């Protein structure tokens, strides 16, 4: 399903004149490479100059802008890996192009000179076949070039490990862009350049259903996934003898046509190279696109802003799109979004989550539906986890978000955001996008963090509320935005009771204590209440007497009424252990009761 969808995307993008005019999408026989320098030659092959063509973006803040290579469409696929010599056509790295990569050991220097010789000899071998004066100029340059001159003409060491191309002085196009040379390359040059090879395997492509040459390797490699190899990684690859079936080696195990492999790889690279179509979620790169013309990009932009980490929308989003996104977001926040209010409800929409693994890529999740159905599921997610906020615009400079993003939830499962396990992002996004029960593994992680750091905050409790609702299908939970005195679940009651004990200590002794009841007993109370409740009851009685001294008899009576009302719904003997669901109820009860204390104070003050 993933490869056909990406193949269709490539076909649609290839029909877009603007995309093709910009050269953002390679065609068969071409690839996009990062180029850093250009060799300028006279028509007779004499060297004019070697120009640094790297771009320098406008610096952000105090950061120093650094030059970076520019992507250029060149002839041929990506440089294949391996220990052999594999020169490219009219482009390559400095080692192949000029025979120099800096000061190296003698063995490495010999290898670099061999690479340059192979690059030179390969071009000289096809000179008569290409039969173009500009190509001959490149050949004359290669014949007379001395690699030891490189440092004086390319002074920057960064360029010694970068790619370069050729241009004839006075021309507007590089040598590889000349129409006659490109015609030769696509007509017979590519096969002639590759030399003698095995005859390509023919077979039925599993994607197109047509008989065509099959791809032994799925090229080009997928680039732009943080954490993967810089040279690119692959979604489909076979490199062990154990993967061989019926004598079918490498990707012939799962036959895919060369055209299909080329299309889906370049479509995915296109999405990864344009910020409006991808974002990060932990170590997972999320890619999304609509099966519609690029003018409807507001769908992608809305998804970017609604389910990803907090960061600015891509620069490509214009004011009209921003207004539409704001309108949809407001409807989503109010729970009033429906298909009838979406212009693009029936447009197919695709979301792909990818994680790196060296030279390979993991598919963390895949969702294919319509934009309208996707928005319904996202709205259901925000409805199910909705909760009264602890910090709002009225009482804090940093209010809790009305719509907690998935990344906000993932950050609450670990001590540091860098420690988020790779598995978490995939299972969480599956539950959100497909409206499935939330994963137990994330609820366990959040409850574990609550027991470790004793922080019972809005985002943690909002997720636990949604997890409980989808797990138990208890519809009473959907209305539990604030405290619910009618909820007599033992975990919820114990959480409320412990919150009262914590608040009573704070009212009696203040907040500046070395160690509080919350610090000492929260973990035990939330998991093994019977073992610590007698001790906490004694501490509560002591703090209650101090409240009477400091705040009067009325404060003591009101607090005791609240405690006795909760205890009236509890068994005489508290449970020895609380299961995972009851611990989630405990955290939710604690959050609701503490929030209720401060909400009541605000009302009295007003």
Coordinates of C-alpha atoms in Angstrom, one line a residue:
X1 CA 0.0 0.0 0.0
X2 CA 2.9 2.4 0.8
X3 CA 4.8 1.9 -2.5
X4 CA 1.7 2.2 -4.8
X5 CA 0.6 5.4 -3.0
X6 CA 4.1 7.0 -3.4
X7 CA 4.3 5.8 -7.0
X8 CA 0.9 7.6 -7.7
X9 CA 2.3 10.7 -6.0
X10 CA 5.3 10.7 -8.3
X11 CA 3.1 10.4 -11.4
X12 CA 1.0 13.3 -10.2
X13 CA 4.0 15.5 -9.3
X14 CA 5.7 14.7 -12.7
X15 CA 2.6 16.2 -14.4
X16 CA 3.0 19.4 -12.4
X17 CA 4.9 22.0 -14.7
X18 CA 6.1 24.0 -11.7
X19 CA 7.6 21.1 -10.0
X20 CA 9.4 19.9 -13.1
X21 CA 10.5 23.4 -14.0
X22 CA 12.2 23.8 -10.6
X23 CA 13.9 20.5 -11.1
X24 CA 12.6 19.3 -7.7
X25 CA 11.7 15.9 -9.0
X26 CA 14.3 13.7 -10.9
X27 CA 13.3 11.8 -14.0
X28 CA 14.6 8.3 -14.9
X29 CA 18.3 8.4 -15.5
X30 CA 18.9 11.5 -13.3
X31 CA 19.4 12.1 -9.6
X32 CA 19.7 15.0 -7.3
X33 CA 23.1 15.5 -5.8
X34 CA 24.7 18.0 -3.4
X35 CA 27.2 20.0 -5.5
X36 CA 29.8 22.4 -3.9
X37 CA 32.1 23.5 -6.7
X38 CA 32.2 24.0 -10.5
X39 CA 35.2 23.6 -12.8
X40 CA 35.2 26.3 -15.5
X41 CA 37.0 25.3 -18.8
X42 CA 37.8 26.9 -22.1
X43 CA 36.5 25.2 -25.2
X44 CA 39.9 23.6 -25.7
X45 CA 39.9 22.1 -22.2
X46 CA 42.2 24.7 -20.6
X47 CA 41.3 25.4 -17.0
X48 CA 39.8 28.9 -16.3
X49 CA 38.8 28.6 -12.6
X50 CA 37.3 26.4 -9.9
X51 CA 34.4 28.2 -8.3
X52 CA 32.9 27.5 -4.9
X53 CA 29.1 27.5 -5.6
X54 CA 27.9 26.7 -2.1
X55 CA 25.0 28.8 -0.7
X56 CA 24.9 30.7 2.5
X57 CA 21.6 31.2 4.2
X58 CA 20.7 34.2 6.2
X59 CA 21.9 33.6 9.8
X60 CA 19.2 33.1 12.5
X61 CA 19.9 35.0 15.7
X62 CA 23.5 34.8 16.9
X63 CA 24.2 31.7 14.9
X64 CA 27.0 32.0 12.3
X65 CA 25.8 31.1 8.8
X66 CA 27.8 28.2 7.2
X67 CA 28.0 27.5 3.5
X68 CA 26.2 24.4 2.3
X69 CA 26.1 22.4 -0.9
X70 CA 23.2 23.1 -3.4
X71 CA 21.1 20.3 -4.8
X72 CA 21.5 19.9 -8.6
X73 CA 20.0 17.4 -11.0
X74 CA 22.8 15.4 -12.6
X75 CA 22.9 12.4 -15.0
X76 CA 23.0 9.0 -13.4
X77 CA 21.8 7.5 -10.2
X78 CA 23.3 8.0 -6.7
X79 CA 26.9 6.9 -6.3
X80 CA 26.7 3.2 -5.5
X81 CA 28.5 1.9 -2.4
X82 CA 31.2 -0.7 -2.4
X83 CA 35.0 -1.1 -2.5
X84 CA 35.3 -1.0 -6.3
X85 CA 35.9 2.0 -8.5
X86 CA 32.6 3.5 -9.7
X87 CA 33.1 6.9 -11.4
X88 CA 30.0 9.0 -12.3
X89 CA 29.2 10.8 -15.5
X90 CA 30.3 14.4 -15.6
X91 CA 30.1 14.8 -11.8
X92 CA 31.7 13.1 -8.8
X93 CA 33.5 13.9 -5.6
X94 CA 36.9 15.6 -5.5
X95 CA 38.8 12.4 -5.2
X96 CA 37.4 11.0 -8.5
X97 CA 37.1 14.4 -10.2
X98 CA 40.5 15.9 -9.4
X99 CA 42.5 13.0 -7.7
X100 CA 42.8 14.8 -4.4
X101 CA 41.1 14.5 -0.9
X102 CA 43.7 16.3 1.3
X103 CA 46.8 15.0 3.0
X104 CA 46.4 11.2 3.3
X105 CA 48.5 8.1 3.9
X106 CA 50.3 6.7 1.0
X107 CA 47.9 3.7 0.6
X108 CA 44.9 6.1 0.6
X109 CA 46.6 8.5 -1.8
X110 CA 47.3 5.6 -4.2
X111 CA 43.6 4.6 -4.0
X112 CA 42.5 8.2 -4.8
X113 CA 44.8 8.4 -7.8
X114 CA 43.3 5.2 -9.1
X115 CA 39.9 6.7 -8.7
X116 CA 40.9 9.7 -10.7
X117 CA 42.4 7.5 -13.4
X118 CA 39.2 5.5 -13.7
X119 CA 37.1 8.7 -13.9
X120 CA 39.4 10.0 -16.7
X121 CA 39.7 6.7 -18.6
X122 CA 35.9 6.2 -18.5
X123 CA 35.2 9.6 -20.0
X124 CA 37.9 9.2 -22.7
X125 CA 36.4 5.8 -23.6
X126 CA 33.0 7.3 -24.5
X127 CA 34.3 10.5 -26.1
X128 CA 33.8 9.4 -29.7
X129 CA 30.3 8.1 -28.8
X130 CA 29.2 11.3 -27.2
X131 CA 30.7 13.3 -30.0
X132 CA 30.2 16.8 -28.6
X133 CA 32.9 19.6 -28.4
X134 CA 32.0 20.5 -24.8
X135 CA 32.4 16.9 -23.6
X136 CA 35.7 16.7 -25.5
X137 CA 36.9 19.8 -23.6
X138 CA 36.3 17.9 -20.4
X139 CA 38.3 15.0 -21.7
X140 CA 41.2 17.3 -22.7
X141 CA 41.2 18.8 -19.2
X142 CA 41.3 15.3 -17.6
X143 CA 44.2 14.3 -19.8
X144 CA 46.4 17.1 -18.7
X145 CA 45.3 17.6 -15.1
X146 CA 47.8 17.3 -12.2
X147 CA 46.1 16.4 -8.9
X148 CA 48.8 18.2 -6.9
X149 CA 47.5 21.5 -8.1
X150 CA 44.1 21.0 -6.4
X151 CA 44.9 22.7 -3.0
X152 CA 46.0 26.0 -4.7
X153 CA 42.8 26.2 -6.8
X154 CA 40.4 24.8 -4.1
X155 CA 41.7 26.3 -0.9
X156 CA 38.8 25.2 1.3
X157 CA 39.3 21.7 2.8
X158 CA 35.5 21.3 2.9
X159 CA 35.5 21.2 -0.9
X160 CA 38.0 18.3 -1.0
X161 CA 35.3 16.0 0.2
X162 CA 32.5 17.5 -1.8
X163 CA 31.0 16.9 -5.3
X164 CA 31.8 19.0 -8.4
X165 CA 30.6 19.5 -12.0
X166 CA 31.9 21.1 -15.2
X167 CA 30.9 24.1 -17.3
X168 CA 32.4 25.7 -20.4
X169 CA 33.2 29.5 -20.0
X170 CA 30.5 31.7 -21.5
X171 CA 27.8 29.0 -21.4
X172 CA 24.7 29.3 -19.2
X173 CA 24.4 25.6 -18.6
X174 CA 26.7 23.0 -17.1
X175 CA 28.1 20.3 -19.5
X176 CA 25.8 17.6 -18.2
X177 CA 22.8 19.9 -19.0
X178 CA 23.6 20.2 -22.7
X179 CA 20.6 18.8 -24.7
X180 CA 22.7 16.7 -27.1
X181 CA 24.6 15.1 -24.2
X182 CA 21.4 14.3 -22.3
X183 CA 19.9 12.9 -25.5
X184 CA 22.9 10.6 -25.9
X185 CA 22.7 9.6 -22.2
X186 CA 19.0 8.6 -22.4
X187 CA 19.3 7.0 -25.8
X188 CA 22.2 4.6 -25.2
X189 CA 24.7 6.4 -23.1
X190 CA 23.6 5.1 -19.7
X191 CA 24.0 1.5 -20.7
X192 CA 27.3 2.2 -22.5
X193 CA 28.6 4.0 -19.4
X194 CA 27.7 1.1 -17.2
X195 CA 29.6 -1.3 -19.5
X196 CA 29.0 -5.0 -19.7
X197 CA 26.5 -6.2 -17.1
X198 CA 24.2 -9.1 -16.6
X199 CA 21.1 -9.0 -18.7
X200 CA 18.3 -7.4 -16.6
X201 CA 15.8 -9.8 -15.1
X202 CA 12.3 -9.5 -16.5
X203 CA 9.2 -10.2 -14.5
X204 CA 5.8 -9.1 -13.3
X205 CA 6.1 -6.0 -11.1
X206 CA 4.1 -6.6 -7.9
X207 CA 3.0 -2.9 -7.9
X208 CA 2.1 -2.2 -11.5
X209 CA 1.2 -5.7 -12.6
X210 CA 3.1 -5.2 -15.8
X211 CA 6.1 -7.2 -17.2
X212 CA 9.2 -5.0 -17.1
X213 CA 12.8 -5.0 -16.1
X214 CA 13.0 -5.7 -12.3
X215 CA 15.0 -3.5 -9.9
X216 CA 17.9 -5.4 -8.3
X217 CA 18.3 -2.4 -5.9
X218 CA 15.7 0.2 -5.1
X219 CA 17.4 3.4 -6.1
X220 CA 17.8 6.2 -5.3
X221 CA 18.4 5.8 -1.6
X222 CA 16.1 7.6 0.8
X223 CA 17.8 10.7 2.2
X224 CA 16.7 13.2 4.8
X225 CA 15.9 10.8 7.7
X226 CA 17.8 12.1 10.8
X227 CA 19.8 9.3 12.3
X228 CA 20.1 7.3 9.1
X229 CA 23.2 7.1 7.0
X230 CA 24.0 10.4 5.3
X231 CA 24.4 8.6 2.0
X232 CA 20.8 7.4 2.3
X233 CA 18.9 4.3 3.5
X234 CA 16.5 1.9 2.0
X235 CA 13.0 0.7 2.8
X236 CA 13.3 -2.5 0.8
X237 CA 16.6 -4.4 0.7
X238 CA 17.9 -8.0 0.9
X239 CA 21.5 -8.6 1.7
X240 CA 21.8 -12.0 3.4
X241 CA 21.8 -15.5 2.0
X242 CA 19.0 -16.4 4.4
X243 CA 16.7 -14.0 2.4
X244 CA 17.2 -15.9 -0.8
X245 CA 14.2 -17.8 -2.0
X246 CA 14.1 -20.1 -5.0
X247 CA 17.4 -18.7 -6.3
X248 CA 16.0 -15.1 -6.3
X249 CA 18.7 -12.8 -4.9
X250 CA 18.5 -9.3 -3.5
X251 CA 15.3 -7.4 -4.4
X252 CA 14.2 -10.0 -6.9
X253 CA 12.7 -11.8 -3.8
X254 CA 9.9 -9.2 -4.0
X255 CA 9.9 -8.2 -7.7
X256 CA 9.4 -4.5 -8.3
X257 CA 9.9 -2.8 -11.7
X258 CA 12.8 -0.4 -12.1
X259 CA 10.3 2.4 -13.0
X260 CA 8.2 1.8 -9.9
X261 CA 11.3 1.6 -7.6
X262 CA 12.6 4.9 -9.1
X263 CA 9.2 6.6 -8.7
X264 CA 8.5 5.7 -5.1
X265 CA 12.0 6.5 -3.9
X266 CA 12.0 9.9 -5.6
X267 CA 8.5 10.7 -4.4
X268 CA 9.5 10.0 -0.8
X269 CA 12.7 12.0 -1.2
X270 CA 10.6 14.9 -2.6
X271 CA 8.4 14.9 0.6
X272 CA 11.4 14.7 2.9
X273 CA 13.1 17.7 1.1
X274 CA 10.1 20.0 1.6
X275 CA 9.4 21.0 5.2
X276 CA 5.6 21.4 4.7
X277 CA 5.3 17.6 4.1
X278 CA 7.2 16.2 7.1
X279 CA 8.0 16.7 10.7
X280 CA 9.6 14.9 13.6
X281 CA 8.0 12.9 16.4
X282 CA 10.7 11.6 18.7
X283 CA 13.1 9.7 16.5
X284 CA 10.3 9.1 14.0
X285 CA 10.0 11.2 10.8
X286 CA 6.4 11.7 9.9
X287 CA 5.6 12.2 6.2
X288 CA 2.1 13.2 5.0
X289 CA 0.5 14.1 1.8
X290 CA -2.9 14.5 0.1
X291 CA -3.9 12.9 -3.2
X292 CA -4.8 16.3 -4.6
X293 CA -3.1 19.2 -6.4
X294 CA -0.4 21.2 -4.5
X295 CA -2.8 24.1 -4.2
X296 CA -4.7 22.2 -1.5
X297 CA -1.5 22.1 0.7
X298 CA -3.5 23.5 3.6
X299 CA -4.5 19.9 4.5
X300 CA -0.8 19.0 5.0
X301 CA -0.2 22.3 6.8
X302 CA -3.1 21.7 9.1
X303 CA -1.9 18.2 10.0
X304 CA 1.5 19.7 10.6
X305 CA 0.1 22.1 13.2
X306 CA -2.5 19.8 14.8
X307 CA -0.6 16.6 15.6
X308 CA 3.1 17.6 15.7
X309 CA 5.4 19.3 18.1
X310 CA 5.0 23.0 18.7
X311 CA 6.9 24.8 16.1
X312 CA 6.1 27.4 13.3
X313 CA 4.4 26.3 10.2
X314 CA 6.5 26.0 7.1
X315 CA 7.3 29.3 5.2
X316 CA 5.3 28.0 2.2
X317 CA 2.0 28.5 4.1
X318 CA 0.4 31.7 3.0
X319 CA -2.1 33.9 4.9
X320 CA -5.2 32.4 3.3
X321 CA -4.1 29.0 4.3
X322 CA -3.3 30.2 7.9
X323 CA -6.8 31.6 8.2
X324 CA -8.3 28.3 7.1
X325 CA -6.1 26.4 9.5
X326 CA -7.1 28.7 12.3
X327 CA -10.8 28.2 11.5
X328 CA -10.5 24.4 11.4
X329 CA -8.4 24.4 14.7
X330 CA -11.1 26.4 16.5
X331 CA -13.8 23.9 15.4
X332 CA -11.5 21.1 16.5
X333 CA -11.0 22.7 19.9
X334 CA -14.7 23.1 20.4
X335 CA -15.5 19.6 19.2
X336 CA -17.6 21.0 16.4
X337 CA -15.6 19.8 13.4
X338 CA -17.6 17.6 10.9
X339 CA -17.1 16.5 7.3
X340 CA -19.7 19.0 6.2
X341 CA -17.4 21.9 7.4
X342 CA -14.4 20.6 5.5
X343 CA -13.9 21.5 1.8
X344 CA -11.6 18.6 1.2
X345 CA -13.3 15.9 3.3
X346 CA -13.3 13.2 0.6
X347 CA -9.7 13.7 -0.5
X348 CA -7.5 10.6 0.2
X349 CA -4.8 11.4 2.7
X350 CA -1.7 9.4 3.6
X351 CA 0.6 9.5 6.7
X352 CA 3.8 7.5 7.0
X353 CA 6.1 7.2 10.1
X354 CA 9.7 6.2 9.4
X355 CA 12.6 5.6 11.9
X356 CA 16.2 5.1 11.1
X357 CA 18.3 1.9 11.5
X358 CA 21.7 2.6 9.9
X359 CA 21.3 1.7 6.2
X360 CA 17.7 0.6 6.6
X361 CA 14.4 2.3 7.6
X362 CA 11.7 1.1 9.9
X363 CA 8.1 1.7 9.0
X364 CA 6.6 2.8 12.4
X365 CA 3.1 3.4 11.2
X366 CA 1.1 3.9 8.0
X367 CA -2.4 5.4 7.8
X368 CA -4.5 5.8 4.6
X369 CA -7.9 7.3 4.8
X370 CA -9.8 10.5 3.7
X371 CA -9.0 13.9 5.1
X372 CA -12.5 14.1 6.7
X373 CA -12.2 10.7 8.4
X374 CA -8.7 11.6 9.6
X375 CA -10.0 14.8 11.2
X376 CA -12.9 12.9 12.8
X377 CA -10.4 10.6 14.4
X378 CA -8.2 13.4 15.6
X379 CA -11.2 15.2 17.0
X380 CA -12.2 12.1 18.8
X381 CA -8.7 11.9 20.3
X382 CA -8.8 15.4 21.6
X383 CA -12.3 14.8 23.0
X384 CA -11.3 11.6 24.8
X385 CA -8.3 13.2 26.5
X386 CA -10.0 16.6 27.2
X387 CA -9.5 17.7 30.8
X388 CA -9.8 20.9 32.8
X389 CA -6.4 22.6 32.6
X390 CA -4.3 23.2 35.6
X391 CA -2.6 26.3 34.3
X392 CA -4.6 28.7 32.0
X393 CA -4.0 32.1 30.5
X394 CA -5.5 33.6 33.6
X395 CA -3.2 32.2 36.2
X396 CA 0.1 31.5 34.3
X397 CA 2.5 32.9 31.7
X398 CA 2.9 29.3 30.4
X399 CA -0.6 27.8 30.2
X400 CA -1.2 24.2 29.5
X401 CA -2.1 23.6 25.8
X402 CA -5.8 23.2 25.0
X403 CA -4.9 20.5 22.5
X404 CA -1.9 18.5 23.8
X405 CA 0.2 17.3 20.9
X406 CA 1.4 13.7 20.6
X407 CA 4.9 14.8 21.2
X408 CA 3.8 16.5 24.4
X409 CA 2.5 13.2 25.6
X410 CA 5.6 11.3 24.6
X411 CA 7.8 13.7 26.5
X412 CA 5.9 12.8 29.7
X413 CA 6.9 9.1 29.4
X414 CA 10.6 9.7 30.0
X415 CA 13.0 11.9 32.0
X416 CA 14.5 13.5 28.9
X417 CA 12.9 13.9 25.5
X418 CA 16.1 12.3 23.9
X419 CA 15.2 9.0 25.7
X420 CA 11.8 8.5 24.1
X421 CA 11.8 4.8 22.9
X422 CA 11.4 4.4 19.2
X423 CA 8.3 2.2 19.7
X424 CA 6.3 4.8 21.5
X425 CA 5.7 7.2 18.6
X426 CA 4.4 4.5 16.3
X427 CA 1.9 2.9 18.6
X428 CA 0.6 6.3 19.8
X429 CA 0.0 7.6 16.3
X430 CA -1.7 4.4 15.3
X431 CA -4.2 4.8 18.1
X432 CA -4.8 8.5 17.3
X433 CA -5.1 8.2 13.5
X434 CA -7.2 4.9 13.5
X435 CA -9.2 5.7 16.7
X436 CA -7.9 2.6 18.5
X437 CA -7.4 2.0 22.3
X438 CA -4.4 3.9 23.5
X439 CA -1.3 1.7 24.1
X440 CA -0.9 0.3 27.6
X441 CA 2.9 0.7 27.3
X442 CA 2.6 4.5 27.2
X443 CA 0.1 4.5 30.2
X444 CA 2.5 2.3 32.1
X445 CA 5.4 4.7 31.3
X446 CA 3.4 7.8 32.4
X447 CA 2.3 6.1 35.7
X448 CA 5.9 5.1 36.3
X449 CA 7.0 8.7 35.8
X450 CA 4.3 9.9 38.2
X451 CA 5.6 7.5 40.9
X452 CA 9.2 8.6 40.3
X453 CA 9.0 12.4 40.2
X454 CA 5.5 12.8 41.9
X455 CA 4.4 15.3 39.2
X456 CA 0.7 14.9 38.4
X457 CA 0.2 17.4 35.6
X458 CA -2.4 18.2 33.0
X459 CA -0.9 16.3 30.1
X460 CA -0.2 13.1 32.0
X461 CA -3.7 13.0 33.5
X462 CA -5.4 13.9 30.2
X463 CA -3.8 11.0 28.5
X464 CA -4.6 8.6 31.4
X465 CA -8.2 9.7 31.2
X466 CA -8.4 9.0 27.5
X467 CA -6.6 5.7 28.1
X468 CA -9.1 4.6 30.7
X469 CA -12.1 5.6 28.5
X470 CA -11.0 3.7 25.5
X471 CA -9.9 0.7 27.6
X472 CA -13.0 0.4 29.8
X473 CA -15.6 2.2 27.5
X474 CA -16.9 3.9 30.7
X475 CA -18.8 6.8 29.2
X476 CA -18.9 8.6 32.6
X477 CA -15.2 9.4 31.9
X478 CA -16.1 11.6 28.9
X479 CA -17.7 14.2 31.2
X480 CA -15.0 14.1 33.9
X481 CA -13.4 17.4 32.9
X482 CA -13.3 18.4 36.6
X483 CA -13.8 16.6 39.9
X484 CA -16.7 14.1 40.0
X485 CA -18.0 13.5 43.6
X486 CA -20.2 10.7 42.2
X487 CA -17.3 8.6 41.0
X488 CA -16.8 6.0 43.7
X489 CA -14.0 4.0 42.0
X490 CA -11.6 3.0 44.8
X491 CA -8.5 4.3 43.0
X492 CA -10.2 7.6 42.3
X493 CA -11.4 8.0 45.9
X494 CA -7.9 7.2 47.2
X495 CA -6.4 9.8 44.9
X496 CA -8.8 12.4 46.1
X497 CA -8.1 11.5 49.7
X498 CA -4.4 11.7 49.3
X499 CA -4.7 15.1 47.6
X500 CA -6.6 16.3 50.7
X501 CA -3.9 15.0 53.0
X502 CA -1.2 16.8 50.9
X503 CA -3.2 20.0 50.8
X504 CA -3.8 19.8 54.6
X505 CA -0.1 19.5 55.3
X506 CA 0.6 22.5 53.0
X507 CA -2.0 24.6 54.7
X508 CA -0.6 23.6 58.1
X509 CA 3.1 23.9 57.6
X510 CA 3.6 25.8 54.3
X511 CA 5.3 24.8 51.1
X512 CA 9.0 25.2 52.1
X513 CA 9.4 21.7 53.6
X514 CA 12.4 19.4 53.1
X515 CA 10.2 16.4 52.6
X516 CA 6.4 16.3 52.3
X517 CA 3.8 13.6 52.5
X518 CA 3.7 13.7 48.7
X519 CA 7.5 13.1 48.5
X520 CA 7.4 10.2 51.0
X521 CA 4.2 8.4 50.4
X522 CA 2.9 9.1 46.9
X523 CA 4.4 6.0 45.3
X524 CA 3.3 3.6 48.1
X525 CA -0.2 5.2 48.3
X526 CA -0.8 4.9 44.6
X527 CA 0.2 1.2 44.4
X528 CA 0.0 -0.3 48.0
X529 CA -2.5 1.9 49.9
X530 CA -3.1 -0.5 52.8
X531 CA 0.6 -0.5 53.9
X532 CA 0.8 3.3 54.3
X533 CA -2.7 4.6 54.9
X534 CA -2.7 4.2 58.7
X535 CA 0.5 6.2 58.9
X536 CA -0.8 9.0 56.7
X537 CA -4.1 9.1 58.7
X538 CA -2.1 9.9 61.8
X539 CA -0.1 12.6 60.1
X540 CA -3.3 14.1 58.8
X541 CA -4.8 14.3 62.3
X542 CA -1.7 16.2 63.4
X543 CA -1.9 18.6 60.5
X544 CA -5.6 19.1 61.1
X545 CA -5.0 20.3 64.6
X546 CA -2.5 22.8 63.2
X547 CA -5.1 24.0 60.7
X548 CA -7.4 24.7 63.6
X549 CA -4.8 26.8 65.3
X550 CA -3.8 28.8 62.2
X551 CA -7.1 29.1 60.3
X552 CA -9.8 28.5 62.8
X553 CA -12.4 25.9 63.6
X554 CA -14.3 26.4 60.4
X555 CA -11.4 25.5 58.2
X556 CA -10.9 22.3 60.2
X557 CA -14.6 21.3 60.0
X558 CA -14.8 21.9 56.3
X559 CA -11.7 19.8 55.6
X560 CA -12.9 17.0 57.9
X561 CA -16.3 16.9 56.2
X562 CA -14.6 16.4 52.8
X563 CA -12.5 13.6 54.2
X564 CA -15.4 11.8 55.8
X565 CA -17.6 12.2 52.7
X566 CA -14.9 10.4 50.6
X567 CA -14.3 7.7 53.3
X568 CA -18.0 6.9 53.4
X569 CA -17.7 5.4 50.0
X570 CA -14.6 3.4 50.7
X571 CA -14.4 -0.1 52.3
X572 CA -13.3 -0.3 55.9
X573 CA -10.1 -2.2 54.9
X574 CA -8.4 -0.5 51.9
X575 CA -7.0 -2.7 49.1
X576 CA -3.5 -4.1 49.5
X577 CA -2.7 -3.4 45.8
X578 CA -3.9 -1.2 43.0
X579 CA -3.7 -2.5 39.4
X580 CA -2.7 -0.3 36.5
X581 CA -6.2 1.0 35.8
X582 CA -6.7 1.8 39.5
X583 CA -3.4 3.6 39.6
X584 CA -4.5 5.7 36.6
X585 CA -7.7 6.5 38.5
X586 CA -5.6 7.4 41.5
X587 CA -3.6 10.0 39.5
X588 CA -6.7 11.4 38.0
X589 CA -8.5 11.7 41.4
X590 CA -5.4 13.4 42.8
X591 CA -5.3 15.8 39.9
X592 CA -9.0 16.6 40.1
X593 CA -9.0 17.2 43.8
X594 CA -5.9 19.4 43.8
X595 CA -7.2 21.4 40.9
X596 CA -10.5 21.8 42.7
X597 CA -8.8 23.4 45.7
X598 CA -7.3 26.1 43.6
X599 CA -10.3 26.6 41.5
X600 CA -12.4 27.2 44.6
X601 CA -10.0 29.7 45.9
X602 CA -10.1 31.6 42.6
X603 CA -13.9 31.7 42.8
X604 CA -13.9 33.0 46.3
X605 CA -11.4 35.7 45.5
X606 CA -13.4 36.9 42.5

